[in-house]
XYZ file of C-alpha atoms in Angstrom:
610
model
C -12.980 -1.518 16.297
C -16.605 -2.666 16.291
C -17.748 0.695 17.690
C -15.977 2.644 14.918
C -17.944 2.990 11.715
C -17.453 4.410 8.237
C -20.000 4.744 5.443
C -20.107 2.397 2.473
C -19.142 5.157 0.025
C -16.184 6.081 2.241
C -14.936 2.509 2.202
C -15.059 2.285 -1.593
C -13.823 5.772 -2.442
C -11.540 6.781 0.432
C -10.763 4.147 3.055
C -10.253 0.867 1.249
C -7.626 -1.817 2.042
C -4.237 -0.219 2.619
C -5.624 3.142 3.755
C -4.853 4.801 7.080
C -7.964 5.722 9.052
C -7.948 8.123 11.985
C -10.271 6.888 14.708
C -11.191 8.767 17.887
C -8.630 6.875 20.001
C -6.197 5.369 17.509
C -5.000 5.168 13.927
C -5.432 1.960 11.917
C -4.800 0.521 8.471
C -7.606 -1.378 6.735
C -6.659 -5.012 6.050
C -6.654 -6.597 2.587
C -9.600 -8.496 1.149
C -8.149 -11.858 2.196
C -8.630 -10.895 5.866
C -12.233 -9.762 5.547
C -14.849 -11.877 7.353
C -16.446 -14.838 5.648
C -20.112 -14.023 5.364
C -22.869 -13.867 2.754
C -23.007 -10.314 1.425
C -25.045 -9.050 -1.473
C -23.584 -9.803 -4.884
C -23.633 -6.959 -7.411
C -24.353 -7.957 -10.995
C -22.790 -5.777 -13.683
C -21.228 -7.723 -16.540
C -19.752 -4.718 -18.350
C -17.935 -3.494 -15.263
C -16.555 -6.964 -14.502
C -15.208 -7.187 -18.051
C -13.349 -3.864 -17.743
C -12.023 -4.724 -14.273
C -10.641 -8.070 -15.419
C -8.846 -6.322 -18.256
C -7.363 -3.828 -15.784
C -6.235 -6.430 -13.257
C -4.695 -8.647 -15.932
C -2.703 -5.703 -17.340
C -1.352 -4.449 -14.000
C 2.256 -3.333 -13.985
C 4.484 -6.144 -12.741
C 2.043 -8.911 -13.621
C -1.597 -9.802 -13.240
C -3.286 -9.060 -9.917
C -6.067 -11.520 -10.722
C -5.958 -14.996 -9.206
C -5.427 -17.724 -11.767
C -8.692 -19.087 -13.195
C -10.666 -16.711 -10.978
C -14.197 -15.686 -11.918
C -14.049 -12.074 -10.790
C -17.086 -11.126 -8.726
C -18.371 -7.897 -7.186
C -19.673 -7.964 -3.615
C -21.052 -5.304 -1.343
C -18.915 -4.926 1.825
C -20.357 -5.839 5.249
C -23.131 -3.568 6.439
C -24.030 -3.127 10.090
C -27.766 -3.633 9.585
C -27.053 -7.066 8.141
C -24.839 -7.854 11.121
C -27.602 -6.912 13.530
C -30.079 -9.160 11.736
C -27.655 -12.080 12.006
C -26.772 -11.351 15.593
C -23.032 -10.934 14.922
C -20.676 -8.181 13.777
C -18.661 -8.906 10.620
C -16.454 -5.875 11.101
C -13.812 -5.139 8.486
C -10.459 -5.929 10.145
C -7.731 -3.341 10.664
C -4.246 -3.270 12.138
C -2.785 -0.539 14.339
C -0.709 1.818 12.189
C 1.569 3.614 12.727
C 3.053 1.639 15.598
C 4.907 4.589 17.090
C 2.995 6.779 19.547
C 3.647 9.881 21.601
C 2.754 9.762 25.300
C 1.507 12.962 26.934
C 1.329 13.325 30.724
C -1.595 15.343 32.053
C -0.684 18.246 34.294
C 2.898 18.594 33.027
C 4.233 22.147 33.353
C 7.290 24.123 32.265
C 9.793 22.337 30.048
C 8.035 19.003 30.577
C 4.900 20.380 28.920
C 6.738 20.742 25.594
C 8.012 17.146 25.583
C 6.203 13.947 24.658
C 7.688 10.512 25.042
C 8.160 8.648 21.754
C 7.716 4.895 22.035
C 6.517 1.811 20.205
C 2.875 0.774 20.508
C 2.341 -2.200 22.825
C -0.778 -4.304 22.462
C -2.877 -5.082 25.562
C -0.884 -2.658 27.669
C -2.784 -1.289 30.637
C -3.584 2.397 30.351
C -1.159 4.396 32.444
C -2.799 6.869 34.783
C -3.030 10.483 33.571
C -1.424 9.699 30.205
C -2.694 9.991 26.643
C -1.277 8.087 23.687
C -1.429 9.646 20.246
C -0.257 7.995 17.004
C 2.788 9.733 15.553
C 1.909 12.029 12.659
C 4.625 11.022 10.169
C 5.192 7.810 8.231
C 7.315 6.836 5.234
C 5.912 5.959 1.806
C 7.131 5.384 -1.730
C 5.826 5.710 -5.289
C 5.222 1.964 -5.488
C 2.441 2.264 -2.907
C 4.347 0.862 0.088
C 4.120 2.495 3.505
C 5.969 1.838 6.755
C 6.862 3.312 10.107
C 9.772 5.695 10.193
C 12.660 4.166 12.121
C 12.891 6.948 14.667
C 15.848 5.405 16.492
C 17.838 5.290 13.283
C 16.683 8.813 12.380
C 17.856 10.451 15.616
C 21.045 8.373 16.002
C 22.234 8.485 12.386
C 25.175 10.721 13.405
C 25.456 9.610 17.037
C 28.389 7.532 18.338
C 26.083 4.811 19.669
C 23.706 3.878 16.863
C 22.265 0.997 18.887
C 21.162 3.183 21.807
C 17.932 1.988 23.461
C 17.344 4.868 25.888
C 14.082 6.807 25.988
C 13.307 9.129 23.090
C 11.276 12.326 23.154
C 9.487 14.641 20.785
C 9.969 18.268 21.802
C 7.666 20.907 20.317
C 8.831 24.496 20.897
C 5.761 26.063 19.260
C 2.004 25.778 19.369
C 1.522 25.171 15.649
C 3.175 21.734 15.302
C 5.476 23.063 12.579
C 8.328 20.548 11.897
C 10.932 23.331 11.964
C 10.149 23.865 15.657
C 10.072 20.177 16.614
C 13.109 18.101 17.627
C 13.531 14.383 18.188
C 15.883 13.772 21.103
C 17.191 10.866 23.099
C 18.301 10.611 26.716
C 21.781 9.732 25.428
C 22.100 13.298 24.119
C 21.359 12.670 20.440
C 19.099 15.281 18.876
C 17.839 15.924 15.368
C 15.362 18.495 13.990
C 12.202 16.983 12.550
C 12.521 19.362 9.582
C 15.366 17.161 8.324
C 12.718 14.621 7.325
C 12.258 16.880 4.314
C 15.952 17.469 3.633
C 15.857 15.505 0.376
C 15.843 12.074 -1.211
C 17.328 9.318 0.909
C 16.726 11.021 4.256
C 14.664 8.053 5.469
C 16.643 5.390 3.664
C 15.406 2.759 1.202
C 11.914 1.303 1.127
C 11.701 -2.352 2.156
C 8.434 -2.960 0.304
C 6.218 -3.275 3.350
C 2.548 -4.118 2.780
C 1.035 -4.121 6.263
C -2.506 -4.448 4.907
C -1.760 -7.957 3.593
C -1.872 -10.222 6.617
C 1.052 -12.604 6.936
C 2.828 -11.368 3.775
C 6.536 -10.624 3.862
C 8.138 -7.459 2.575
C 8.419 -7.737 -1.201
C 11.481 -5.512 -1.641
C 11.512 -2.176 -3.441
C 13.901 -0.035 -5.477
C 12.465 3.292 -4.301
C 13.507 5.513 -1.405
C 11.100 6.508 1.320
C 9.645 9.997 1.479
C 7.973 11.479 4.572
C 4.198 11.674 4.550
C 1.738 12.969 7.102
C -0.572 10.049 7.892
C -3.684 12.204 7.465
C -2.559 13.799 4.200
C -4.669 13.410 1.084
C -1.782 11.820 -0.828
C -1.413 8.879 1.556
C -4.148 6.988 -0.327
C -5.680 7.471 -3.768
C -8.409 4.925 -4.463
C -8.396 3.346 -7.900
C -12.077 3.005 -8.658
C -14.065 2.262 -11.774
C -17.626 3.530 -12.226
C -20.198 3.261 -14.949
C -23.862 3.884 -15.475
C -25.785 0.608 -15.435
C -27.538 0.253 -18.782
C -30.918 -1.489 -19.037
C -31.002 -5.107 -20.083
C -34.017 -7.112 -21.211
C -35.226 -8.983 -18.096
C -37.141 -11.473 -20.265
C -34.094 -12.627 -22.189
C -33.295 -15.915 -20.492
C -29.982 -16.288 -22.301
C -28.868 -12.944 -20.898
C -29.817 -14.020 -17.374
C -27.809 -17.240 -17.774
C -24.802 -15.214 -18.926
C -24.993 -13.275 -15.653
C -24.819 -16.493 -13.625
C -22.073 -18.551 -15.324
C -21.925 -21.217 -12.588
C -25.338 -22.495 -13.612
C -23.944 -23.330 -17.068
C -22.063 -26.293 -15.574
C -25.320 -28.233 -15.278
C -25.491 -31.273 -17.574
C -29.229 -32.003 -17.519
C -32.570 -30.773 -16.222
C -32.124 -32.486 -12.850
C -28.815 -30.726 -12.222
C -30.449 -27.408 -13.108
C -33.112 -28.048 -10.453
C -30.493 -28.976 -7.828
C -28.308 -25.968 -8.659
C -31.232 -23.582 -8.276
C -32.372 -25.208 -5.032
C -29.017 -24.539 -3.339
C -28.333 -21.159 -4.965
C -28.542 -17.790 -3.274
C -31.833 -15.947 -3.083
C -30.974 -13.413 -5.805
C -30.146 -16.258 -8.218
C -33.480 -17.962 -7.600
C -35.284 -14.656 -8.101
C -33.492 -14.039 -11.400
C -34.786 -17.348 -12.783
C -38.256 -17.156 -11.299
C -40.957 -17.651 -13.914
C -38.901 -20.056 -16.013
C -39.304 -23.834 -15.918
C -36.280 -26.082 -15.434
C -36.741 -27.351 -18.991
C -36.659 -23.797 -20.407
C -33.505 -23.006 -18.438
C -31.775 -26.199 -19.606
C -32.633 -25.452 -23.232
C -31.321 -21.890 -22.902
C -28.084 -23.203 -21.331
C -27.515 -25.403 -24.361
C -28.117 -22.439 -26.682
C -25.667 -20.258 -24.748
C -23.011 -22.965 -24.895
C -23.435 -23.307 -28.634
C -23.087 -19.561 -29.182
C -20.025 -19.366 -26.938
C -18.399 -22.210 -28.831
C -18.919 -20.447 -32.157
C -17.500 -17.183 -30.795
C -14.617 -18.666 -28.801
C -12.044 -17.965 -31.519
C -13.044 -14.330 -31.885
C -12.094 -11.541 -29.488
C -15.102 -9.968 -27.806
C -16.022 -6.538 -29.077
C -16.875 -4.395 -26.080
C -17.887 -0.816 -26.639
C -16.194 1.939 -24.659
C -18.426 2.610 -21.614
C -18.983 6.272 -22.411
C -19.741 5.446 -26.038
C -22.449 3.007 -24.973
C -23.911 5.453 -22.467
C -23.941 8.396 -24.888
C -25.582 6.411 -27.655
C -28.295 5.204 -25.294
C -28.988 8.673 -23.853
C -29.194 10.198 -27.326
C -31.037 7.328 -28.984
C -34.754 7.446 -28.273
C -37.530 9.530 -26.694
C -37.740 7.035 -23.848
C -34.941 5.115 -22.137
C -35.213 2.013 -19.993
C -38.371 0.969 -18.204
C -40.606 2.051 -15.345
C -40.498 -1.222 -13.437
C -39.807 -1.502 -9.720
C -36.400 -3.066 -10.379
C -35.460 -0.737 -13.232
C -31.904 0.586 -13.113
C -32.375 3.340 -15.704
C -35.499 5.327 -16.550
C -35.427 8.475 -18.655
C -37.148 10.502 -21.347
C -36.344 13.298 -23.741
C -37.634 16.651 -22.500
C -39.876 18.219 -25.207
C -38.125 21.173 -26.865
C -41.002 23.621 -26.211
C -40.458 23.060 -22.492
C -36.967 24.574 -22.526
C -36.516 26.517 -25.766
C -37.772 29.970 -26.725
C -37.863 31.582 -23.299
C -35.554 34.442 -24.379
C -33.334 33.645 -21.423
C -30.286 32.711 -23.474
C -29.583 31.475 -26.979
C -30.076 27.706 -26.708
C -28.399 26.879 -30.009
C -25.700 24.874 -28.224
C -28.274 22.419 -26.814
C -29.311 19.550 -29.066
C -31.352 17.604 -26.486
C -32.063 17.374 -22.782
C -32.849 13.980 -21.266
C -34.424 13.781 -17.806
C -33.651 10.654 -15.777
C -35.944 9.840 -12.913
C -33.852 6.813 -12.013
C -30.317 5.714 -12.703
C -27.851 3.348 -11.096
C -24.125 4.025 -10.785
C -22.042 0.924 -10.079
C -18.605 1.597 -8.570
C -15.861 -0.909 -7.739
C -12.548 -0.460 -5.923
C -9.694 -2.379 -7.569
C -6.446 -0.890 -6.176
C -4.778 2.218 -4.832
C -1.751 4.452 -5.225
C 0.179 6.702 -2.893
C 1.801 10.119 -3.379
C 0.154 10.665 -6.775
C -3.199 9.614 -8.238
C -3.639 7.357 -11.246
C -5.473 8.195 -14.424
C -9.024 7.060 -14.846
C -8.772 3.993 -17.104
C -11.496 5.414 -19.319
C -9.250 8.392 -20.114
C -7.461 6.089 -22.536
C -8.651 4.222 -25.588
C -10.160 1.041 -24.250
C -7.834 -1.204 -26.259
C -4.863 0.253 -24.345
C -6.413 0.216 -20.888
C -3.852 -0.595 -18.174
C -2.577 0.466 -14.773
C -0.048 3.174 -15.599
C 0.757 4.536 -12.146
C 2.487 2.031 -9.902
C -0.168 0.986 -7.461
C -0.869 -1.815 -5.031
C -3.547 -4.546 -5.078
C -6.194 -5.064 -2.432
C -5.113 -8.674 -1.940
C -2.242 -10.952 -2.943
C -4.450 -12.683 -5.513
C -7.786 -11.044 -6.244
C -10.903 -13.160 -6.693
C -13.508 -10.549 -5.823
C -13.725 -6.774 -5.407
C -15.783 -4.534 -3.115
C -18.427 -2.578 -4.994
C -21.547 -0.530 -4.421
C -24.663 0.549 -6.249
C -25.846 4.146 -5.964
C -29.358 4.997 -7.104
C -30.480 8.484 -7.939
C -31.640 10.893 -10.621
C -30.224 13.473 -12.976
C -30.293 14.938 -16.456
C -28.214 14.556 -19.605
C -27.384 17.577 -21.743
C -26.416 16.806 -25.336
C -24.354 19.579 -26.954
C -24.411 20.239 -30.695
C -20.879 19.519 -32.028
C -21.497 21.616 -35.178
C -22.386 24.624 -33.033
C -19.201 24.134 -31.032
C -17.013 23.948 -34.154
C -18.580 27.062 -35.686
C -18.304 29.078 -32.470
C -14.715 27.992 -31.985
C -13.781 29.389 -35.384
C -15.846 32.562 -35.167
C -14.858 33.811 -31.705
C -11.664 34.451 -29.759
C -12.408 31.426 -27.568
C -9.869 29.316 -29.482
C -7.071 31.433 -28.001
C -8.200 30.590 -24.477
C -8.483 26.873 -25.284
C -4.990 26.850 -26.816
C -3.538 28.378 -23.640
C -5.174 25.621 -21.583
C -3.721 23.022 -23.932
C -0.229 24.539 -23.734
C -0.288 24.518 -19.936
C -1.524 20.934 -19.895
C 1.294 19.832 -22.213
C 3.880 21.572 -20.004
C 2.463 19.695 -17.003
C 2.424 16.433 -18.959
C 6.155 16.743 -19.655
C 6.689 16.375 -15.908
C 4.093 13.567 -15.753
C 4.845 11.578 -18.935
C 2.514 8.700 -18.079
C -0.528 10.961 -18.081
C -3.190 10.819 -20.761
C -3.119 13.051 -23.816
C -4.955 16.378 -23.927
C -8.611 15.379 -24.403
C -9.504 18.255 -26.729
C -11.135 21.664 -26.570
C -14.629 20.146 -26.556
C -13.852 18.295 -23.338
C -12.641 21.487 -21.628
C -15.824 23.263 -22.733
C -18.180 20.491 -21.556
C -16.259 20.043 -18.303
C -16.325 23.770 -17.504
C -20.035 23.930 -18.352
C -20.703 20.970 -16.051
C -18.934 22.596 -13.093
C -20.745 25.879 -13.653
C -24.087 24.051 -13.694
C -23.310 21.987 -10.587
C -22.375 25.064 -8.587
C -25.465 26.908 -9.816
C -27.695 23.946 -8.940
C -26.196 23.939 -5.454
C -26.982 27.645 -5.075
C -30.453 27.672 -6.649
C -31.875 24.331 -5.564
C -30.166 23.877 -2.211
C -28.265 20.722 -3.139
C -24.934 20.299 -1.348
C -22.287 20.438 -4.083
C -20.792 17.221 -2.679
C -24.024 15.344 -3.472
C -23.737 16.064 -7.206
C -21.548 14.183 -9.654
C -20.702 14.533 -13.319
C -19.863 12.435 -16.337
C -18.347 14.204 -19.341
C -18.667 12.961 -22.917
C -16.338 14.304 -25.637
C -16.045 11.407 -28.070
C -15.091 10.891 -31.678
C -16.463 8.289 -34.061
C -14.260 5.240 -34.771
C -11.453 6.181 -37.142
C -12.172 9.919 -36.904
C -10.173 12.605 -35.103
C -12.942 15.216 -34.826
C -15.057 15.045 -31.685
C -18.633 14.447 -32.787
C -20.366 13.502 -29.528
C -20.435 16.059 -26.717
C -22.548 15.769 -23.604
C -22.787 16.267 -19.852
C -24.519 14.041 -17.315
C -25.175 15.589 -13.902
C -26.681 13.319 -11.290
C -27.237 12.854 -7.581
C -26.996 9.333 -6.226
C -26.630 7.697 -2.852
C -25.762 4.228 -1.590
C -28.726 2.054 -0.751
C -31.357 4.637 -1.658
C -34.197 3.950 -4.048
C -33.930 7.280 -5.851
C -33.942 10.844 -4.596
C -36.916 13.135 -4.191
C -37.054 14.648 -7.679
C -35.440 18.024 -7.047
C -32.691 17.555 -9.615
C -35.106 16.019 -12.090
C -37.278 19.151 -12.005
C -34.323 21.271 -13.111
C -33.969 19.534 -16.482
C -36.180 22.024 -18.348
C -34.515 24.971 -16.566
C -31.039 24.375 -17.992
C -31.047 27.614 -20.072
C -31.883 29.636 -16.961
C -29.162 27.839 -14.980
C -26.647 28.612 -17.726
C -27.580 32.301 -17.773
C -27.311 32.664 -14.013
C -24.088 30.679 -13.993
C -22.489 32.947 -16.596
C -23.412 35.991 -14.538
C -21.789 34.400 -11.499
C -18.472 33.382 -13.101
C -17.928 36.512 -15.171
C -15.982 37.919 -12.232
C -14.213 35.670 -9.745
C -13.373 36.688 -6.194
C -9.773 35.702 -6.887
C -9.424 37.935 -9.953
C -7.158 39.143 -11.417
C -4.989 36.187 -10.350
C -7.539 33.572 -11.406
C -8.058 34.952 -14.909
C -4.561 36.195 -15.759
C -2.064 33.852 -14.092
C 0.098 32.449 -16.919
C 1.146 29.371 -14.956
C -0.559 27.080 -12.438
C -0.759 28.647 -8.988
C -0.254 25.419 -7.042
C 3.332 24.491 -6.190
C 2.852 20.963 -7.510
C 1.519 22.213 -10.871
C -1.894 20.789 -10.030
C -4.596 23.244 -11.110
C -7.371 23.711 -13.600
C -4.835 24.729 -16.276
C -7.095 27.643 -17.141
C -9.026 30.430 -15.446
C -10.488 28.394 -12.593
C -10.163 28.205 -8.825
C -12.193 27.535 -5.672
C -13.919 30.877 -6.128
C -15.520 30.031 -9.480
C -15.357 26.566 -11.094
C -13.728 24.196 -8.615
C -16.027 21.778 -6.826
C -15.580 18.852 -4.457
C -13.038 16.414 -5.922
C -15.409 13.537 -5.218
C -17.891 15.214 -7.582
C -15.411 15.826 -10.410
C -14.194 13.083 -12.744
C -10.925 14.970 -13.445
C -9.972 16.185 -9.947
C -10.707 19.813 -10.910
C -8.372 19.765 -13.896
C -9.053 21.003 -17.450
C -11.352 23.860 -16.500
C -11.465 27.387 -17.947
C -14.223 29.918 -17.369
C -12.789 32.403 -19.889
C -13.272 30.056 -22.834
C -16.700 29.033 -21.523
C -17.745 32.648 -21.197
C -16.343 33.547 -24.633
C -18.467 30.860 -26.298
C -21.756 31.156 -24.427
C -21.829 34.898 -23.849
C -21.695 35.434 -27.618
C -24.331 32.805 -28.352
């Protein structure tokens, strides 16, 4: 597999441990973290994210996923350029999956051309002349996150006299479209069964045995669910559970804060042990403490220990990530620092630069903050199959837990794969008083209430989903999507390169949303910031809004898009309002809500009357 490569962002967001990856010549499943090569990757330091992840892993359904007494760490996965520098190849291991293949003979004609032999994969088998092996397209999965091969012999012989038949099996396709209703599984003994019966109903494939092929050497754990058929390349075969936040600036001169980031150094008992610990530490640790004497470090360690002892009996008060981010973005004319190693640099755009152009009434904008540099830290902590999990930050932080039954990346987790993405963007702070007044003075409330009603109907079928986040969230989310699509059209950005972060927050103890904002950014793994194109759009937000409103007033899918009383999708997955791929939908990797809770009619009703 050394010649097969995937990008870092793909590994974290799409193809983590337990996922099925289609390669040019085979199909594989990425192994769990315990099978990854032992090497010295780059450690990612983000204390806030580690705190949230530990809380998640400890509250996983069925028991903690975190190894006992583990100090959870974040590490960047193996990168090829590092392997080249070392002269080896620490490839991420994978196992062949599925282990059933179809064998096609070149040059077959007539009836033979419609048949493919169905057989088990054999390792180290010599390639047969004029034959091509292709992994079978269907596997079995369950809601608990397990996945396994379909027992094709059992499937085709379930009603046959000889259920232990070992004769050759075949897949016969009577069409050119690979539609299951035209495909049969047959055996040389005469048994035959239509592939469409895979979808005949619950129990067609039998019970799930709890197989976790990504965990090397682990036995089946048992399961109370039944298997359902799943196409191995389908989007629902793997939903990454990831956690992202914007890295907030920390004072680099605060030695106590640096020590808190490197807890292993706190075990030193005197100045000599501090010197020894630093001498044999990794390069990034030595750099973090450069400029401080061993005596200063030892004194700071003692101070940190004293503070921790005094606070040991009290529960740590950690602010909700979006609360902390919003307060920082809205706090001061300048944010962060301009240093080479800065993770966040921004400033408030002067009001004369964007107000009073007679383009559109800008009363809904309280402030615009341009960010020339920001860092998004993302970690993968688990995955689900068949249906995605909520974002943990959809809930109140005190109740954060894994609600959808997922699977861990390892039997006992001690570290998690993570990445840093650097880029730029702008933050748009929306006036909550303007929103409340407009909501009461226009017919927009009717549109918002329809979105809420449809969401609640959907939630009845998905009872573990989060509560309706409020009309302000729908407004900010719809505005964000309109802006991202307009930026892609006007500035030439691919829509997939843009991401959003929506803020619709209430003050502690209050029910009314008093903090509304939108962060739109472009970030990439390993880059040192983009070229400034998005940054230059910060003072053109009113113009982008005007052009966006003109674009979404009429959708190419109208009247269906704007008048459909129920979600169009068969699985009830839609924007819940007037939204579709012709107007407000964007790439799901760019949206924090998977294109849900969008409505252009309410957005247009508010802003077009501004």
